[in-house]
Amino acid sequence: MTKWIYAFGDGAAEGNAEMKELLGGKGANLAEMASLGLPVPPGFTITTEACTHFTDTDDGFPDGFEAEVKAALGRIEKALGRGFGSSETPLLVSVRSGSRASMPGMMDTVLNLGLSDSTVEALARNSGDERFAYDSYRRFIQMYGNVVLGVEHHNFEDILEDYKDDHGYGLDIELTADDWKQVVAAYLAVVEETLDQPFPQEPNDQLWGAIGAVFGSWMNSRAVAYRRIHSIPADWGTAVNVQAMVFGNMGEDCATGVCFTRNPSTGENTFFGEFLVNAQGEDVVAGIRTPQALTEAERETTGSSLPSMEVLMPDIYAELVDVRERLEHHYQDLQDMEFTVQQNKLWMLQTRTGKRTAKAALKIACDMVDEGMFDKSSAIMHVDAAQLDQLLHPTLDPEAERKLLGRGLPSSPGAATGHVVFNADDAEARVANGERVILVRVETSPEDINGMHVSEGILTTRGGMTSHAAVVARGMGIPCVSGAGDLRVDHSAKTLIATGCTVSEGDVITIDGSTGEVLEGVVATTQPELTGDFARLMEWVDEVRTMGVRANAETPKDAATARSFGAEGIGLSRTEHMFFDPDRIVHMREMILAKDVDHRRAALDKLLPYQRQDFQELFDIMEGLPVTIRLLDPPLNEFLPRTEEELREIAEAAGTDMAAVKYRRAELDESNPMLGHRGCRLGITYPEIYEMQARAIFEAAAEVAKAGRGVAPEVMIPLVIDRPEFDALKAVVDRVAAEVQVAKGIEFSYLVGTMIELPRACLMAGEIAETAEFFSFGTNDLTQTTYGFSRDDAGTFLKIYYQQGVLSSDPFMTIDRNGVGELVRIGVERGRARQPDLKMGICGEHGGDPESVRFCQEVGLNYVSCSPYRVPIAKLAAAQAAVAQTGG
Amino acid sequence: MTKWIYAFGDGAAEGNAEMKELLGGKGANLAEMASLGLPVPPGFTITTEACTHFTDTDDGFPDGFEAEVKAALGRIEKALGRGFGSSETPLLVSVRSGSRASMPGMMDTVLNLGLSDSTVEALARNSGDERFAYDSYRRFIQMYGNVVLGVEHHNFEDILEDYKDDHGYGLDIELTADDWKQVVAAYLAVVEETLDQPFPQEPNDQLWGAIGAVFGSWMNSRAVAYRRIHSIPADWGTAVNVQAMVFGNMGEDCATGVCFTRNPSTGENTFFGEFLVNAQGEDVVAGIRTPQALTEAERETTGSSLPSMEVLMPDIYAELVDVRERLEHHYQDLQDMEFTVQQNKLWMLQTRTGKRTAKAALKIACDMVDEGMFDKSSAIMHVDAAQLDQLLHPTLDPEAERKLLGRGLPSSPGAATGHVVFNADDAEARVANGERVILVRVETSPEDINGMHVSEGILTTRGGMTSHAAVVARGMGIPCVSGAGDLRVDHSAKTLIATGCTVSEGDVITIDGSTGEVLEGVVATTQPELTGDFARLMEWVDEVRTMGVRANAETPKDAATARSFGAEGIGLSRTEHMFFDPDRIVHMREMILAKDVDHRRAALDKLLPYQRQDFQELFDIMEGLPVTIRLLDPPLNEFLPRTEEELREIAEAAGTDMAAVKYRRAELDESNPMLGHRGCRLGITYPEIYEMQARAIFEAAAEVAKAGRGVAPEVMIPLVIDRPEFDALKAVVDRVAAEVQVAKGIEFSYLVGTMIELPRACLMAGEIAETAEFFSFGTNDLTQTTYGFSRDDAGTFLKIYYQQGVLSSDPFMTIDRNGVGELVRIGVERGRARQPDLKMGICGEHGGDPESVRFCQEVGLNYVSCSPYRVPIAKLAAAQAAVAQTGG
């Protein structure tokens, strides 16, 4: 029989940290902490399998499940000497979601469960604090009413606001126990009115409702959106943690807080955290009150006037420092912990791997190697490759002039400039129009996820460094300044008010997530320094990885950037990108619109010197590293003139008449250019184009070779369907190479290979490998044809696919292992079967995506090629994949 | 060591009829005939492997080859007591191509090889006919000069014409031996002048030149075009047959002819053939002289005034009748034989399986079963499925009024109407513009192949029933009237002159290839009678085949046609085709352009009754046979209005404004609609569309079921990428089915399945099969995405691909076994692995293509679906595939 429940508490647990798939991250770590003997309130975890059973079938909870829950609850009751629903010593529990991957704030939680008209009285008696008891009860009714029963928040908020207005209260703290009793009565009434049935008074009913709601929250739209952005499969499901409540809000000897074993922003090995006295945990995360520093050092740094925990609660602090040591050594990684102090007793509510900035990740990884905690391979595995992106972009130029608008917490590093927007929808709309935006909010909430994802930076005026905005922004690698309290947001007027100045929607500001500064207008930036911990880690990366990393580059600037980031060659140089220069486009168009081969050759002759020059520059910059040049690929009509004037210009350049040019223009129109006359189809039908390009490549190579410098051109034929097609074009290239070598009187070596980017090419890879000298998998086009999705058109429906969970991630971002990936695997296997040493790589977007890079390692590619800025990411991902492959 | 040469003659041979791959059809059959003891002039066959070696490498002839040729030649010399190049008793040989598949007239041939200034004298002496010797020599110089040396025909023709003019000769027959000597001298001079070197006088040089030229002719453009049309792979290569010459033109006791063991046009079991006295074989095929009948019966039928061979050469005739018996019994099939009579001795030059009309094929197959020659399975294998098409189209209505323009030979059956064109280029040009054409020529030649292929019918004014035009037209299944001598073509004026009337280019005529009539204008046609031999064979077909055959049909008319041809259900009903009716298109457009789901539903409500009516009619016609209905598939913009007026109409129907309609119109534009928002993407994003269609289907099914009649709807979801997508839509369909069954108070059964038409669907077929209730492979779209070829756009480059031999056949016509086929195979295997009994079929063009049907049998599909007119073809092909699979 399936075991649906795993209990923990009292220095023991049925689960452990390895069981994240079954118990979720929170549940597995609660079990682990309990086993370590840390003070964990007793509880139990309902497995993710139960959730999957619940969401996949219409049967509701699985068989035997109810009995298991009852038994587990009994153990908590026994451990604490309390009774669930007891009117003497009632047990209250929290019910929280906890999935395999961290999804902060994405899913629903119910606290204080077990309270009812009868148990609240007992709680008042037990705690000796009637006000606390009724405050807890009203919180519970509101939370449960909203999360489980679906009664909207405003119903409760309206009651409370009205009550405060009627009684002249300003803050919640002014309400007495009797006030709360009346609020509770009104809350219960509004629930009954809305639902036509009373609020459930039976704790067991409450519990089952809450478990069902948490399971159900796995499929809510916020959770679905979060999963899409973070590529989390829907079928993982969430676990549910039912745990005895502890209270940080039972008086001044109570507190609640969040802490990190090291500084998650800088990576420094200093204890770092925030807490609130007399508060519930959610208060810290929600950023409603600005919290106090954990350590005295931290308090000094932030200049806070509130006392640190180190000073305020020295015993608890000492105990927490001990927990910090034990957990970090136990997990060998940065830990992010939640704790509550109830009447001077410390309770650990959660520990998990701490999110950190890229900079912190590098420092922590390097420091832990130095501290002897782990080796270089482990260090490599401790840095999130995707996150590295944060370090690879420009930061504010320290010399640049700046006008400070305000200052907040440096919550996610990096500088960002953009037009101010005040809500997520506006952010999405402006970005859709091609603008860069900074999302400005009082505080963010999970509803803002989509808007945050598209923003350049995030600015909030409330909340700490562990607030929602800060945590999410760090995860996304987006610069964030949080809790900028000297700025004020007027949502209705859509303005941001600073001292002596008002910023309106659409105005440009710059934020520096590394310093917390908010600046007017555009501020100059400088390139990142890729030294120190970064350089150290990259050295280890280069020792470990087995795949090469090249860059996609056409321009000298891109090529130079690529080399500065350590690219080991160019994996894709798209020759067509070289034709858009105004000097060239006219001849390109002349070529395309030529009425016959002679006119086409005449136009090509004009393009040849430009291309030769381009290639020579690339060869010079790459100093003998391989340079893969893809011959003309896109449908010709991408270059076609749109206006009469452009057409006239071409007719003149070609010495022909408008009618002929227009006729040819119409002739080139296609229904589906992506599947039309493009790629090497052009090479077969107009071999003179590829001939010109080959000539430009080889003449450039000859020049470089003559000057005694290294040169390694790799000519790539795009979009082949099989070997005869490839052979026909390789013959053209080889012929030109021979001609140029004879004419220039110098020999040089070169390769002729192909892009494998159609399903048929993957299937025919064995035959193609008989003559091709390298393969480069073009997974952009392969994804288009495998799915039948045009990348240009798929946006309209893919959004709905994600919303509905029909697709869990964007196959153009991360390679689809099932479909596209299998075709790549087939291509690799068949190619290698014929030519075991065939060099194979990947070019295109997937080459810079860590998960896809891992796939490339698994299938045995020799290199990946990506955009210059993503080279270090690809290198790190490649190293991680290599470590993972060797079981490191 | 590879054996490159196979000798034959003298009642023995190294090869046999089974060795067609190595020796070509001609060579294998010459060997077989020699082994049977038939009178075959001695010779040898150079293998196709030698050709492949020659064309694939730059090395020329393979090692050891020269010595083998020399030895083989020596054996001929010995057998005949003649010497190659001997000035006493010279041996003359023919050098002919002969590939695995028959390619009549496609490749080059050289006759009389071995003649030179010295051997011609010996030939004159040996034959006692100096005129014959020099006539042969000038023929040789012209043929060799053209084929091997590349001197154009007109050079020789001009000399001969001038000579005849100068000497007042009208016909070649008037020239004397001395005249021919002078012509020979002029021919030799023009060769030397053109090439700057003398005509080769050394027979060995001549032989090597000729062998190289025949090998080279395998890659000439005519041969490439023929191979494309007949799907013959380029790597088969051709064999070369070198054989002692025999002469049918040595006097009045000589003849040459072609005969068939049965009548190839009607199939009647009567000896059938044509011959010419004192002529070379090429004269019969080329149609230069109108030949004489072989039998007296045939002469009477055609009303010829020339004597039959039966009367003219009774002994030879008797010997030939004996050969006929022996060969037909030996090969158990219709034989097409070439013979030559040299000075009253019969020589057999070739036998091969005879091409025949579909009608003849049916009759011969049935007759041979009745004669006990073979069984029903063999009969099935003896009819070309593709050719059956000839019988399935309308023929001239015997009651229709007609104006006879002229009469020719009934060379390829069937009636055709079209605009007259006078050359192949004009035919291609007009067909490209959407016209139907009749190609009218004095006689056709291999250069006309492309033009013939696109024509509805072919009319020639010269040549017999075995002329080039007749043979090729029968092979292509195109109606042909040949040798219509009472009509005259004026090529320069582009007119066809009949008695009392002139037909100009572009005028419409009708030809009847079954009667030989040429008629003015359009003549009414009648449906074919599918009885007699056809019905008999189809009965056997139905006994033997294991795959079902369905039809693609949307309209009641198509459905009725499909049933009359024996379709076993509808395999594809494209619902979108139902929306183009003017009554409906406005609501369809209204639906597409709706601004939101409510407006879309309003428009769909208007479409529902139409769709329900459509489906009810289909169900009624199909009487309980399965009807597969594909839900909306094409990109919505296929339905979009183009004109302002249409837009206004829609705005009115929808009660909205023009601006909104136009905005939505622009929103729906796509870069690559084939890969865009179409197929079940529409069902996911606008589930209300599929809901409406499902409702229409099930309401119609309920009506039919209520009336107590059978109904078997199969709802097909198009273009799925994986199971979650399919499941989401199946849920919609199942829900509607349940609703309708409840509302109508009747149960009916139905299936929900999917089209497998994307590479990803093939790869994910295992998962999809877990919930899909049938698969239908959509190989049109699968071919598009596997190749990256848009069918609408590929025409521009595919033509050049064929010309260059990069592609040998159209993957949209015949399934590409290597790529698309492998994906289908993967889909079948994975689907069956999860659901062993899953019903699988194919719909689309390939379902009616015999070669593709064979593939479907091999991979284990349950049925094919094709256009109604191709149902019998698919059935026959399925039966043949079943026989082939069981090794029958």
GROMACS .gro file of C-alpha atoms in nm, chain A residues 120-304:
model
  185
  120VAL     CA    1  -1.058   3.025   2.050
  121GLU     CA    2  -1.170   3.050   2.410
  122ALA     CA    3  -0.926   2.775   2.508
  123LEU     CA    4  -0.647   2.949   2.317
  124ALA     CA    5  -0.725   3.266   2.507
  125ARG     CA    6  -0.707   3.078   2.833
  126ASN     CA    7  -0.391   2.881   2.742
  127SER     CA    8  -0.203   3.185   2.614
  128GLY     CA    9  -0.343   3.416   2.876
  129ASP     CA   10  -0.398   3.663   2.593
  130GLU     CA   11  -0.756   3.700   2.476
  131ARG     CA   12  -0.668   3.971   2.230
  132PHE     CA   13  -0.407   3.745   2.067
  133ALA     CA   14  -0.655   3.459   2.051
  134TYR     CA   15  -0.926   3.659   1.874
  135ASP     CA   16  -0.674   3.832   1.651
  136SER     CA   17  -0.555   3.483   1.548
  137TYR     CA   18  -0.911   3.371   1.496
  138ARG     CA   19  -0.995   3.663   1.270
  139ARG     CA   20  -0.675   3.601   1.072
  140PHE     CA   21  -0.774   3.239   1.038
  141ILE     CA   22  -1.127   3.317   0.922
  142GLN     CA   23  -0.997   3.560   0.667
  143MET     CA   24  -0.725   3.326   0.536
  144TYR     CA   25  -0.941   3.018   0.535
  145GLY     CA   26  -1.238   3.212   0.401
  146ASN     CA   27  -1.032   3.335   0.115
  147VAL     CA   28  -0.808   3.041   0.033
  148VAL     CA   29  -1.045   2.754   0.098
  149LEU     CA   30  -1.392   2.901   0.072
  150GLY     CA   31  -1.322   3.156  -0.202
  151VAL     CA   32  -1.463   3.459  -0.021
  152GLU     CA   33  -1.285   3.762  -0.159
  153HIS     CA   34  -1.041   3.955   0.059
  154HIS     CA   35  -1.221   4.285   0.025
  155ASN     CA   36  -1.518   4.148   0.219
  156PHE     CA   37  -1.298   4.113   0.524
  157GLU     CA   38  -1.098   4.426   0.465
  158ASP     CA   39  -1.412   4.636   0.430
  159ILE     CA   40  -1.541   4.510   0.764
  160LEU     CA   41  -1.216   4.588   0.940
  161GLU     CA   42  -1.181   4.932   0.781
  162ASP     CA   43  -1.540   5.019   0.866
  163TYR     CA   44  -1.493   4.900   1.223
  164LYS     CA   45  -1.179   5.107   1.262
  165ASP     CA   46  -1.346   5.414   1.112
  166ASP     CA   47  -1.652   5.369   1.332
  167HIS     CA   48  -1.434   5.344   1.643
  168GLY     CA   49  -1.178   5.604   1.546
  169TYR     CA   50  -0.895   5.352   1.529
  170GLY     CA   51  -0.597   5.415   1.300
  171LEU     CA   52  -0.390   5.099   1.338
  172ASP     CA   53  -0.483   4.734   1.395
  173ILE     CA   54  -0.278   4.742   1.715
  174GLU     CA   55  -0.533   4.975   1.874
  175LEU     CA   56  -0.807   4.711   1.862
  176THR     CA   57  -0.884   4.532   2.188
  177ALA     CA   58  -0.987   4.172   2.246
  178ASP     CA   59  -1.351   4.281   2.244
  179ASP     CA   60  -1.304   4.470   1.924
  180TRP     CA   61  -1.160   4.157   1.762
  181LYS     CA   62  -1.451   3.954   1.892
  182GLN     CA   63  -1.690   4.185   1.711
  183VAL     CA   64  -1.478   4.173   1.397
  184VAL     CA   65  -1.475   3.793   1.421
  185ALA     CA   66  -1.854   3.790   1.445
  186ALA     CA   67  -1.881   4.015   1.141
  187TYR     CA   68  -1.631   3.796   0.952
  188LEU     CA   69  -1.828   3.481   1.031
  189ALA     CA   70  -2.144   3.656   0.920
  190VAL     CA   71  -2.002   3.768   0.589
  191VAL     CA   72  -1.880   3.414   0.515
  192GLU     CA   73  -2.223   3.270   0.591
  193GLU     CA   74  -2.393   3.539   0.386
  194THR     CA   75  -2.165   3.487   0.089
  195LEU     CA   76  -2.172   3.108   0.089
  196ASP     CA   77  -2.517   3.051   0.230
  197GLN     CA   78  -2.372   2.824   0.491
  198PRO     CA   79  -2.183   2.884   0.813
  199PHE     CA   80  -1.807   2.892   0.851
  200PRO     CA   81  -1.693   2.537   0.935
  201GLN     CA   82  -1.657   2.505   1.313
  202GLU     CA   83  -1.536   2.147   1.308
  203PRO     CA   84  -1.149   2.140   1.291
  204ASN     CA   85  -1.152   1.816   1.088
  205ASP     CA   86  -1.372   1.977   0.824
  206GLN     CA   87  -1.136   2.272   0.825
  207LEU     CA   88  -0.836   2.045   0.776
  208TRP     CA   89  -0.983   1.853   0.484
  209GLY     CA   90  -1.092   2.175   0.320
  210ALA     CA   91  -0.744   2.320   0.358
  211ILE     CA   92  -0.567   2.010   0.222
  212GLY     CA   93  -0.795   2.012  -0.082
  213ALA     CA   94  -0.734   2.384  -0.134
  214VAL     CA   95  -0.356   2.346  -0.122
  215PHE     CA   96  -0.372   2.060  -0.369
  216GLY     CA   97  -0.598   2.269  -0.588
  217SER     CA   98  -0.364   2.568  -0.567
  218TRP     CA   99  -0.106   2.366  -0.763
  219MET     CA  100  -0.313   2.433  -1.073
  220ASN     CA  101  -0.400   2.799  -1.008
  221SER     CA  102  -0.294   3.048  -1.270
  222ARG     CA  103  -0.018   3.208  -1.062
  223ALA     CA  104   0.139   2.867  -1.002
  224VAL     CA  105   0.105   2.776  -1.370
  225ALA     CA  106   0.272   3.104  -1.473
  226TYR     CA  107   0.554   3.053  -1.225
  227ARG     CA  108   0.612   2.699  -1.345
  228ARG     CA  109   0.626   2.813  -1.704
  229ILE     CA  110   0.886   3.078  -1.628
  230HIS     CA  111   1.093   2.835  -1.423
  231SER     CA  112   1.030   2.530  -1.642
  232ILE     CA  113   0.878   2.321  -1.364
  233PRO     CA  114   0.665   2.031  -1.492
  234ALA     CA  115   0.301   2.034  -1.387
  235ASP     CA  116   0.309   1.666  -1.299
  236TRP     CA  117   0.548   1.715  -1.008
  237GLY     CA  118   0.258   1.815  -0.782
  238THR     CA  119   0.294   1.973  -0.441
  239ALA     CA  120   0.322   1.816  -0.100
  240VAL     CA  121   0.124   1.951   0.195
  241ASN     CA  122   0.282   2.015   0.530
  242VAL     CA  123   0.055   2.003   0.834
  243GLN     CA  124   0.243   2.124   1.133
  244ALA     CA  125   0.167   2.238   1.485
  245MET     CA  126   0.137   2.618   1.501
  246VAL     CA  127   0.391   2.818   1.691
  247PHE     CA  128   0.330   3.185   1.748
  248GLY     CA  129   0.567   3.472   1.699
  249ASN     CA  130   0.292   3.713   1.778
  250MET     CA  131   0.205   3.613   2.132
  251GLY     CA  132   0.385   3.909   2.288
  252GLU     CA  133   0.716   4.088   2.314
  253ASP     CA  134   0.901   3.765   2.399
  254CYS     CA  135   0.795   3.639   2.061
  255ALA     CA  136   0.942   3.705   1.720
  256THR     CA  137   0.962   3.567   1.373
  257GLY     CA  138   1.233   3.596   1.116
  258VAL     CA  139   1.420   3.482   0.810
  259CYS     CA  140   1.794   3.430   0.796
  260PHE     CA  141   2.068   3.314   0.561
  261THR     CA  142   2.382   3.132   0.662
  262ARG     CA  143   2.578   3.381   0.452
  263ASN     CA  144   2.495   3.708   0.287
  264PRO     CA  145   2.287   3.608  -0.019
  265SER     CA  146   2.357   3.934  -0.196
  266THR     CA  147   2.735   3.962  -0.158
  267GLY     CA  148   2.819   3.605  -0.063
  268GLU     CA  149   3.020   3.721   0.238
  269ASN     CA  150   3.052   3.462   0.510
  270THR     CA  151   2.851   3.661   0.765
  271PHE     CA  152   2.528   3.558   0.929
  272PHE     CA  153   2.250   3.754   0.767
  273GLY     CA  154   1.885   3.793   0.853
  274GLU     CA  155   1.585   3.997   0.949
  275PHE     CA  156   1.320   3.955   1.214
  276LEU     CA  157   1.012   4.118   1.356
  277VAL     CA  158   0.915   4.114   1.719
  278ASN     CA  159   0.562   3.999   1.798
  279ALA     CA  160   0.469   3.909   1.446
  280GLN     CA  161   0.371   3.614   1.233
  281GLY     CA  162   0.617   3.485   0.972
  282GLU     CA  163   0.414   3.605   0.679
  283ASP     CA  164   0.467   3.962   0.799
  284VAL     CA  165   0.839   3.945   0.718
  285VAL     CA  166   0.801   3.798   0.372
  286ALA     CA  167   0.510   4.024   0.280
  287GLY     CA  168   0.718   4.329   0.360
  288ILE     CA  169   0.436   4.495   0.550
  289ARG     CA  170   0.662   4.611   0.835
  290THR     CA  171   1.025   4.695   0.777
  291PRO     CA  172   1.214   4.434   0.973
  292GLN     CA  173   1.509   4.454   1.213
  293ALA     CA  174   1.859   4.323   1.148
  294LEU     CA  175   1.965   3.993   1.298
  295THR     CA  176   2.322   4.092   1.372
  296GLU     CA  177   2.468   4.404   1.517
  297ALA     CA  178   2.708   4.438   1.226
  298GLU     CA  179   2.420   4.429   0.982
  299ARG     CA  180   2.228   4.687   1.184
  300GLU     CA  181   2.525   4.919   1.165
  301THR     CA  182   2.563   4.869   0.792
  302THR     CA  183   2.201   4.956   0.718
  303GLY     CA  184   2.197   5.233   0.977
  304SER     CA  185   1.881   5.099   1.132
   0.00000   0.00000   0.00000
